[in-house]
Amino acid sequence: MENIYQKYHVHHVINASGKMTILGGSRVKEDVCQHMMMGAQQFFEIKDLLDQTGQFIASCLDVEAAYIVNSASGGIAQCIAACVSQGKLKYILDIHHPENVHRDIVLCKGHNVDYGTPIELTISVGGGHVVEAGYANTCTLEHVKAKINENTAALVYVKSHHCVQKGMPDMKDFIALGHDYHIPVIIDAAAEEDLKKYLALGADAVIYSGTKALEGPTSGLVIGKKDFIDLVKKQSQGIGRVMKVGKESILGLTYAIEKYASRKPLTLQEQSQRLSHFNDQINAVSGLKARCVQDGAGRAIMRSEISFDEGILSMSALEVAKRLKEGDLCIYTRDYRANEGKIEIDVRDVTDEELQWICDKIIQIVRG
Ligand SMILES: *Cc1c(COP(=O)(O)O)cnc(C)c1O
């Protein structure tokens, strides 16, 4: 096959950082690509295709309704638009119509994150206006309640490693509070792995990214209550058009979800097993220490955490992370804690061969 890296003069990237949007998300498996090809090469009535694949996914996951969108961001914006317009065509066609003041979206301040773009901007694309509840490190149900009024269109809960992980309300209580006030509750679970538990807590809609845990094409999934999903679908006449999803992605994601729903995920122990030879090699180098650690946000993901002893190595973890990205093989590691002297290796999208390359390059860098 033609070498794409050479042809377009782009770096050959090894993704040991996780499902990062800036690197293209996931490695899409061969069988999912085949379904994308079937989608690309045939015609469908798109509305029908979206309705039927939505029903198929809903039955796979045993939920009320499902709808494929172009990205989790597109899903968030259209869910917000559904709450802001409440099915009124006048507002669907002009989501920022000044007459409509029913657009306050309450979320905890610790959830008002930047996931590559501010979620506040994504919400405003859908006509919403963010109203923060609580403070950066603490938000109670009372704080949320204090921000609810007659202009509140929805409550949004962001379940993510990007968020403040403590001092935030329990999701179940947050949802119950919204429903006490008859206000819909939307959950952004873009990078989460569990397709059932958040909706089961009673949310109106839960949004996932197609290219993160689901390992599908660039796309998004909204699951939720049928009436709510019907309102989301109506946005295709409005803002939905600038974020439409292609038929190849619809078929690719549907198949990826079917596969995902029946998969047997690797246990934490099996994941650690895969890292053991890598960790042994790193631990043989003075100044480096590798061990298996579970995902900081509690997901069932094991990573290798490498600590760099700056005294011995005369080089910081930040410097190593930077050097890994240089040269012919551009290696992206998980660097959220590099300022504490630790980088993590996420192997979900790394082959065994690539894992060895990563090991060799780290050792080569620290040895000079
Ligand atoms: C990745 C992410 C998104 C956006 O997902 P896309 O599919 O890239 O639009 C939204 N929210 C959170 C919390 C994310 O992690």
Tab-separated table of C-alpha atoms and ligand atoms in Angstrom:
chain	number	residue	atom	x	y	z
A	1	MET	CA	0.000	0.000	0.000
A	2	GLU	CA	1.015	3.557	-0.706
A	3	ASN	CA	2.753	5.202	2.244
A	4	ILE	CA	0.341	7.920	3.302
A	5	TYR	CA	2.785	9.369	5.829
A	6	GLN	CA	5.308	10.011	3.054
A	7	LYS	CA	2.820	11.107	0.439
A	8	TYR	CA	1.322	13.891	2.558
A	9	HIS	CA	4.394	14.606	4.683
A	10	VAL	CA	2.609	13.860	7.962
A	11	HIS	CA	4.043	12.227	11.077
A	12	HIS	CA	3.634	8.529	11.730
A	13	VAL	CA	1.837	8.656	15.061
A	14	ILE	CA	1.782	5.953	17.724
A	15	ASN	CA	-1.181	6.577	19.986
A	16	ALA	CA	-0.351	5.559	23.552
A	17	SER	CA	-2.409	8.392	25.010
A	18	GLY	CA	-5.928	6.955	24.790
A	19	LYS	CA	-8.887	7.877	22.617
A	20	MET	CA	-7.623	11.326	21.742
A	21	THR	CA	-9.624	13.380	19.281
A	22	ILE	CA	-6.512	15.295	18.190
A	23	LEU	CA	-5.035	11.990	16.985
A	24	GLY	CA	-8.229	10.753	15.346
A	25	GLY	CA	-9.840	8.753	18.164
A	26	SER	CA	-9.634	4.989	17.755
A	27	ARG	CA	-8.113	2.448	15.435
A	28	VAL	CA	-11.146	1.230	13.486
A	29	LYS	CA	-11.135	-2.554	13.059
A	30	GLU	CA	-11.291	-4.286	9.686
A	31	ASP	CA	-14.854	-5.613	10.043
A	32	VAL	CA	-16.154	-2.154	11.021
A	33	CYS	CA	-14.386	-0.706	7.954
A	34	GLN	CA	-16.176	-3.270	5.784
A	35	HIS	CA	-19.529	-2.027	7.050
A	36	MET	CA	-18.420	1.540	6.379
A	37	MET	CA	-17.608	0.518	2.822
A	38	MET	CA	-21.061	-1.014	2.320
A	39	GLY	CA	-22.533	2.256	3.539
A	40	ALA	CA	-20.302	4.338	1.313
A	41	GLN	CA	-21.071	2.379	-1.857
A	42	GLN	CA	-24.885	2.113	-1.599
A	43	PHE	CA	-27.819	4.513	-1.354
A	44	PHE	CA	-30.472	4.666	1.341
A	45	GLU	CA	-33.317	6.887	2.387
A	46	ILE	CA	-31.246	8.543	5.084
A	47	LYS	CA	-34.100	9.310	7.468
A	48	ASP	CA	-35.209	5.695	7.208
A	49	LEU	CA	-31.626	4.481	7.713
A	50	LEU	CA	-31.269	6.618	10.850
A	51	ASP	CA	-34.645	5.477	12.228
A	52	GLN	CA	-33.981	1.804	11.597
A	53	THR	CA	-30.362	1.726	12.784
A	54	GLY	CA	-31.537	3.670	15.850
A	55	GLN	CA	-34.143	0.998	16.564
A	56	PHE	CA	-31.609	-1.753	15.985
A	57	ILE	CA	-29.150	-0.152	18.412
A	58	ALA	CA	-31.903	0.460	20.969
A	59	SER	CA	-32.779	-3.226	20.928
A	60	CYS	CA	-29.104	-4.267	21.114
A	61	LEU	CA	-28.678	-2.112	24.210
A	62	ASP	CA	-32.161	-2.699	25.577
A	63	VAL	CA	-32.933	1.032	25.795
A	64	GLU	CA	-35.987	3.019	24.654
A	65	ALA	CA	-34.469	4.875	21.718
A	66	ALA	CA	-31.173	5.610	20.006
A	67	TYR	CA	-29.997	7.982	17.291
A	68	ILE	CA	-26.702	8.260	15.445
A	69	VAL	CA	-25.156	11.709	15.047
A	70	ASN	CA	-21.866	12.983	13.639
A	71	SER	CA	-19.990	13.335	16.951
A	72	ALA	CA	-20.637	13.561	20.660
A	73	SER	CA	-20.394	17.344	20.265
A	74	GLY	CA	-23.088	17.225	17.583
A	75	GLY	CA	-25.174	15.087	19.920
A	76	ILE	CA	-24.803	17.550	22.791
A	77	ALA	CA	-25.671	20.559	20.592
A	78	GLN	CA	-28.759	18.845	19.157
A	79	CYS	CA	-29.966	17.621	22.567
A	80	ILE	CA	-29.678	21.192	23.822
A	81	ALA	CA	-31.504	22.453	20.733
A	82	ALA	CA	-34.255	19.920	21.447
A	83	CYS	CA	-34.721	21.406	24.941
A	84	VAL	CA	-34.468	25.017	23.769
A	85	SER	CA	-36.917	24.637	20.853
A	86	GLN	CA	-39.272	22.159	22.574
A	87	GLY	CA	-40.462	20.959	19.161
A	88	LYS	CA	-41.563	24.401	17.927
A	89	LEU	CA	-40.611	24.702	14.251
A	90	LYS	CA	-40.170	28.462	14.528
A	91	TYR	CA	-37.370	27.921	17.041
A	92	ILE	CA	-35.908	24.830	15.373
A	93	LEU	CA	-35.397	26.926	12.245
A	94	ASP	CA	-33.909	29.789	14.241
A	95	ILE	CA	-32.398	28.274	17.355
A	96	HIS	CA	-31.037	31.613	18.587
A	97	HIS	CA	-34.380	33.429	18.115
A	98	PRO	CA	-34.251	36.362	20.579
A	99	GLU	CA	-37.906	35.919	21.551
A	100	ASN	CA	-37.100	32.569	23.133
A	101	VAL	CA	-35.720	33.052	26.638
A	102	HIS	CA	-36.155	29.400	27.592
A	103	ARG	CA	-32.492	28.506	27.112
A	104	ASP	CA	-30.690	28.366	30.470
A	105	ILE	CA	-28.637	25.194	30.839
A	106	VAL	CA	-27.534	24.493	34.405
A	107	LEU	CA	-24.339	22.548	35.014
A	108	CYS	CA	-21.928	22.219	37.903
A	109	LYS	CA	-19.001	24.620	37.663
A	110	GLY	CA	-16.608	21.655	38.032
A	111	HIS	CA	-18.220	20.157	34.916
A	112	ASN	CA	-17.764	23.236	32.762
A	113	VAL	CA	-14.738	21.737	31.022
A	114	ASP	CA	-12.760	22.167	27.866
A	115	TYR	CA	-12.574	18.776	26.100
A	116	GLY	CA	-10.690	20.290	23.163
A	117	THR	CA	-13.369	22.912	22.822
A	118	PRO	CA	-15.299	24.467	25.707
A	119	ILE	CA	-18.494	22.525	26.401
A	120	GLU	CA	-20.019	25.944	26.981
A	121	LEU	CA	-19.506	26.699	23.273
A	122	THR	CA	-21.013	23.365	22.204
A	123	ILE	CA	-24.046	24.150	24.355
A	124	SER	CA	-24.378	27.612	22.846
A	125	VAL	CA	-24.314	26.130	19.331
A	126	GLY	CA	-27.541	24.399	20.361
A	127	GLY	CA	-28.994	27.695	21.565
A	128	GLY	CA	-28.260	27.065	25.226
A	129	HIS	CA	-26.858	29.502	27.724
A	130	VAL	CA	-24.703	27.949	30.441
A	131	VAL	CA	-25.562	28.794	34.017
A	132	GLU	CA	-22.916	27.458	36.392
A	133	ALA	CA	-23.939	26.013	39.734
A	134	GLY	CA	-21.623	25.850	42.735
A	135	TYR	CA	-17.885	26.417	42.693
A	136	ALA	CA	-14.805	24.935	41.040
A	137	ASN	CA	-14.273	22.355	43.794
A	138	THR	CA	-17.737	21.933	45.244
A	139	CYS	CA	-21.298	21.841	44.034
A	140	THR	CA	-24.252	20.584	46.039
A	141	LEU	CA	-27.822	19.879	44.989
A	142	GLU	CA	-28.747	23.081	46.823
A	143	HIS	CA	-26.351	25.008	44.571
A	144	VAL	CA	-28.019	23.469	41.507
A	145	LYS	CA	-31.511	24.133	42.840
A	146	ALA	CA	-30.602	27.799	43.427
A	147	LYS	CA	-29.943	28.245	39.684
A	148	ILE	CA	-33.183	26.701	38.418
A	149	ASN	CA	-35.935	29.057	37.271
A	150	GLU	CA	-38.635	29.299	34.587
A	151	ASN	CA	-36.008	29.827	31.861
A	152	THR	CA	-34.150	26.632	32.669
A	153	ALA	CA	-34.298	24.402	29.583
A	154	ALA	CA	-32.123	21.503	30.778
A	155	LEU	CA	-29.653	20.257	33.347
A	156	VAL	CA	-26.389	18.842	31.999
A	157	TYR	CA	-24.116	16.408	33.830
A	158	VAL	CA	-20.652	15.741	32.405
A	159	LYS	CA	-19.242	12.330	33.318
A	160	SER	CA	-15.623	12.612	32.352
A	161	HIS	CA	-12.001	12.357	33.409
A	162	HIS	CA	-11.810	16.052	32.393
A	163	CYS	CA	-14.095	17.053	35.288
A	164	VAL	CA	-13.357	17.782	38.909
A	165	GLN	CA	-13.688	14.282	40.408
A	166	LYS	CA	-14.781	15.213	43.921
A	167	GLY	CA	-17.279	17.503	45.572
A	168	MET	CA	-19.802	17.130	42.732
A	169	PRO	CA	-23.344	15.802	43.215
A	170	ASP	CA	-24.163	12.173	42.637
A	171	MET	CA	-25.536	11.671	39.119
A	172	LYS	CA	-28.627	9.853	40.352
A	173	ASP	CA	-29.581	12.683	42.725
A	174	PHE	CA	-28.846	15.270	40.032
A	175	ILE	CA	-31.218	13.518	37.627
A	176	ALA	CA	-33.905	13.188	40.290
A	177	LEU	CA	-33.626	16.902	41.033
A	178	GLY	CA	-34.192	17.802	37.370
A	179	HIS	CA	-37.246	15.608	37.274
A	180	ASP	CA	-38.660	17.163	40.450
A	181	TYR	CA	-38.760	20.371	38.425
A	182	HIS	CA	-39.885	18.633	35.184
A	183	ILE	CA	-36.659	19.686	33.504
A	184	PRO	CA	-34.884	17.275	31.129
A	185	VAL	CA	-31.462	15.988	32.185
A	186	ILE	CA	-28.748	15.348	29.600
A	187	ILE	CA	-25.612	13.348	30.365
A	188	ASP	CA	-22.397	13.882	28.416
A	189	ALA	CA	-20.701	10.485	28.707
A	190	ALA	CA	-18.635	10.909	25.530
A	191	ALA	CA	-15.627	8.856	26.566
A	192	GLU	CA	-17.370	6.444	28.935
A	193	GLU	CA	-17.515	2.701	28.422
A	194	ASP	CA	-20.847	1.791	29.981
A	195	LEU	CA	-23.759	2.167	27.554
A	196	LYS	CA	-26.476	1.294	30.038
A	197	LYS	CA	-25.966	2.537	33.531
A	198	TYR	CA	-26.403	6.307	33.082
A	199	LEU	CA	-29.619	6.030	31.126
A	200	ALA	CA	-30.842	3.493	33.664
A	201	LEU	CA	-30.535	6.215	36.324
A	202	GLY	CA	-33.397	7.995	34.569
A	203	ALA	CA	-31.638	10.545	32.336
A	204	ASP	CA	-33.538	11.826	29.294
A	205	ALA	CA	-30.538	11.461	27.015
A	206	VAL	CA	-26.985	10.146	27.253
A	207	ILE	CA	-24.389	11.025	24.641
A	208	TYR	CA	-21.356	8.993	23.563
A	209	SER	CA	-18.586	9.566	21.079
A	210	GLY	CA	-18.525	6.923	18.331
A	211	THR	CA	-14.778	6.961	18.079
A	212	LYS	CA	-13.785	6.630	21.719
A	213	ALA	CA	-14.756	3.523	23.736
A	214	LEU	CA	-17.003	2.223	20.937
A	215	GLU	CA	-14.087	2.158	18.471
A	216	GLY	CA	-16.326	3.151	15.599
A	217	PRO	CA	-15.884	5.774	12.895
A	218	THR	CA	-15.989	9.491	13.681
A	219	SER	CA	-19.595	9.772	14.833
A	220	GLY	CA	-21.719	10.017	17.963
A	221	LEU	CA	-24.553	8.184	19.671
A	222	VAL	CA	-27.497	9.582	21.587
A	223	ILE	CA	-29.615	7.162	23.600
A	224	GLY	CA	-32.609	8.151	25.644
A	225	LYS	CA	-36.321	8.365	26.113
A	226	LYS	CA	-38.293	8.013	22.904
A	227	ASP	CA	-40.084	11.386	23.105
A	228	PHE	CA	-36.789	13.128	23.763
A	229	ILE	CA	-34.981	11.380	20.890
A	230	ASP	CA	-37.871	12.362	18.573
A	231	LEU	CA	-37.233	16.014	19.472
A	232	VAL	CA	-33.513	15.548	18.793
A	233	LYS	CA	-34.261	14.078	15.351
A	234	LYS	CA	-36.262	17.178	14.446
A	235	GLN	CA	-33.068	19.234	14.604
A	236	SER	CA	-32.099	17.755	11.209
A	237	GLN	CA	-34.262	20.546	9.757
A	238	GLY	CA	-32.249	23.085	11.722
A	239	ILE	CA	-28.724	23.037	13.143
A	240	GLY	CA	-28.509	19.287	12.495
A	241	ARG	CA	-27.667	19.982	8.861
A	242	VAL	CA	-24.291	21.547	9.619
A	243	MET	CA	-23.383	18.467	11.610
A	244	LYS	CA	-24.891	15.699	9.496
A	245	VAL	CA	-23.563	12.169	9.667
A	246	GLY	CA	-22.633	10.203	6.539
A	247	LYS	CA	-24.107	6.844	5.555
A	248	GLU	CA	-20.718	5.131	5.876
A	249	SER	CA	-20.474	6.284	9.481
A	250	ILE	CA	-24.057	5.265	10.240
A	251	LEU	CA	-23.411	1.690	9.127
A	252	GLY	CA	-19.936	1.574	10.652
A	253	LEU	CA	-21.086	2.779	14.062
A	254	THR	CA	-24.152	0.528	14.126
A	255	TYR	CA	-21.958	-2.500	13.535
A	256	ALA	CA	-19.341	-1.285	16.050
A	257	ILE	CA	-22.074	-0.991	18.700
A	258	GLU	CA	-23.504	-4.424	17.892
A	259	LYS	CA	-20.004	-5.832	18.377
A	260	TYR	CA	-19.365	-3.746	21.488
A	261	ALA	CA	-22.617	-4.836	23.144
A	262	SER	CA	-21.649	-8.508	22.920
A	263	ARG	CA	-17.927	-8.152	23.546
A	264	LYS	CA	-16.105	-9.622	26.465
A	265	PRO	CA	-13.829	-6.829	27.676
A	266	LEU	CA	-10.346	-7.659	28.900
A	267	THR	CA	-10.254	-7.837	32.687
A	268	LEU	CA	-7.956	-5.483	34.566
A	269	GLN	CA	-5.754	-8.486	35.251
A	270	GLU	CA	-5.529	-9.389	31.556
A	271	GLN	CA	-4.690	-5.793	30.752
A	272	SER	CA	-1.926	-5.793	33.383
A	273	GLN	CA	-0.609	-9.038	31.936
A	274	ARG	CA	-0.152	-7.345	28.589
A	275	LEU	CA	1.952	-4.638	30.222
A	276	SER	CA	4.171	-6.860	32.333
A	277	HIS	CA	7.016	-7.410	29.840
A	278	PHE	CA	7.029	-3.695	29.014
A	279	ASN	CA	7.159	-2.742	32.706
A	280	ASP	CA	9.970	-5.251	33.353
A	281	GLN	CA	12.120	-3.691	30.640
A	282	ILE	CA	11.489	-0.162	31.934
A	283	ASN	CA	12.177	-1.205	35.540
A	284	ALA	CA	15.585	-2.539	34.507
A	285	VAL	CA	16.699	1.047	33.809
A	286	SER	CA	18.010	3.096	36.699
A	287	GLY	CA	15.875	6.181	37.362
A	288	LEU	CA	12.742	4.683	35.798
A	289	LYS	CA	9.953	2.947	37.620
A	290	ALA	CA	6.944	1.378	35.901
A	291	ARG	CA	3.793	-0.060	37.417
A	292	CYS	CA	0.209	-0.775	36.379
A	293	VAL	CA	-2.379	1.788	37.455
A	294	GLN	CA	-6.105	1.917	36.894
A	295	ASP	CA	-7.746	4.880	35.163
A	296	GLY	CA	-8.028	7.884	37.481
A	297	ALA	CA	-11.721	8.384	36.674
A	298	GLY	CA	-12.514	4.778	37.640
A	299	ARG	CA	-12.981	3.248	34.181
A	300	ALA	CA	-11.882	-0.366	33.665
A	301	ILE	CA	-8.646	0.634	31.961
A	302	MET	CA	-5.156	-0.372	33.111
A	303	ARG	CA	-2.189	1.679	32.022
A	304	SER	CA	1.513	1.586	32.661
A	305	GLU	CA	2.625	4.529	34.765
A	306	ILE	CA	6.294	5.416	34.412
A	307	SER	CA	7.916	7.599	37.073
A	308	PHE	CA	11.043	9.483	36.131
A	309	ASP	CA	13.602	10.207	38.832
A	310	GLU	CA	14.916	13.561	37.709
A	311	GLY	CA	17.881	13.396	40.113
A	312	ILE	CA	19.215	10.228	38.476
A	313	LEU	CA	18.198	10.973	34.895
A	314	SER	CA	18.810	14.726	34.800
A	315	MET	CA	15.777	14.866	32.573
A	316	SER	CA	12.154	15.537	33.493
A	317	ALA	CA	9.088	13.506	32.505
A	318	LEU	CA	7.890	16.537	30.549
A	319	GLU	CA	11.119	16.552	28.566
A	320	VAL	CA	10.841	12.827	27.817
A	321	ALA	CA	7.221	13.254	26.694
A	322	LYS	CA	8.310	16.039	24.381
A	323	ARG	CA	11.213	14.033	22.929
A	324	LEU	CA	8.933	11.030	22.319
A	325	LYS	CA	6.949	13.158	19.879
A	326	GLU	CA	10.057	14.116	17.909
A	327	GLY	CA	11.636	12.226	15.022
A	328	ASP	CA	10.185	9.735	12.553
A	329	LEU	CA	7.994	7.945	15.068
A	330	CYS	CA	5.817	10.432	16.830
A	331	ILE	CA	4.783	8.766	20.106
A	332	TYR	CA	1.954	10.332	22.096
A	333	THR	CA	1.801	9.265	25.735
A	334	ARG	CA	-0.739	10.217	28.376
A	335	ASP	CA	0.832	13.289	29.920
A	336	TYR	CA	-1.811	14.692	32.292
A	337	ARG	CA	0.556	14.038	35.220
A	338	ALA	CA	3.870	14.753	33.525
A	339	ASN	CA	4.292	17.800	35.785
A	340	GLU	CA	4.361	15.331	38.714
A	341	GLY	CA	7.118	13.305	37.018
A	342	LYS	CA	4.869	10.574	35.637
A	343	ILE	CA	3.711	9.643	32.166
A	344	GLU	CA	1.232	6.900	31.365
A	345	ILE	CA	1.120	4.426	28.496
A	346	ASP	CA	-2.378	3.569	27.286
A	347	VAL	CA	-2.170	0.432	25.149
A	348	ARG	CA	-5.756	0.145	23.931
A	349	ASP	CA	-4.734	1.344	20.476
A	350	VAL	CA	-1.132	0.139	20.527
A	351	THR	CA	0.000	-3.089	18.842
A	352	ASP	CA	2.576	-5.355	20.502
A	353	GLU	CA	5.139	-4.241	17.950
A	354	GLU	CA	4.430	-0.571	18.662
A	355	LEU	CA	4.646	-1.194	22.405
A	356	GLN	CA	8.198	-2.440	21.924
A	357	TRP	CA	9.039	0.647	19.845
A	358	ILE	CA	7.761	2.837	22.679
A	359	CYS	CA	9.883	0.964	25.211
A	360	ASP	CA	12.999	1.207	23.036
A	361	LYS	CA	12.522	4.914	22.408
A	362	ILE	CA	12.000	5.777	26.087
A	363	ILE	CA	15.162	3.892	27.052
A	364	GLN	CA	17.093	5.482	24.205
A	365	ILE	CA	15.986	8.984	25.270
A	366	VAL	CA	16.860	8.627	28.954
A	367	ARG	CA	20.209	7.020	28.179
A	368	GLY	CA	21.008	9.950	25.851
B	1	LIG	C1	-14.464	13.764	23.637
B	1	LIG	C2	-15.501	14.440	24.435
B	1	LIG	C3	-16.529	15.132	23.810
B	1	LIG	C4	-16.585	15.337	22.337
B	1	LIG	O1	-16.655	14.151	21.584
B	1	LIG	P1	-16.587	14.266	19.997
B	1	LIG	O2	-17.145	12.953	19.514
B	1	LIG	O3	-15.147	14.447	19.657
B	1	LIG	O4	-17.392	15.430	19.584
B	1	LIG	C5	-17.498	15.712	24.594
B	1	LIG	N1	-17.466	15.614	25.928
B	1	LIG	C6	-16.482	14.935	26.574
B	1	LIG	C7	-16.525	14.845	28.065
B	1	LIG	C8	-15.462	14.320	25.849
B	1	LIG	O5	-14.505	13.648	26.476
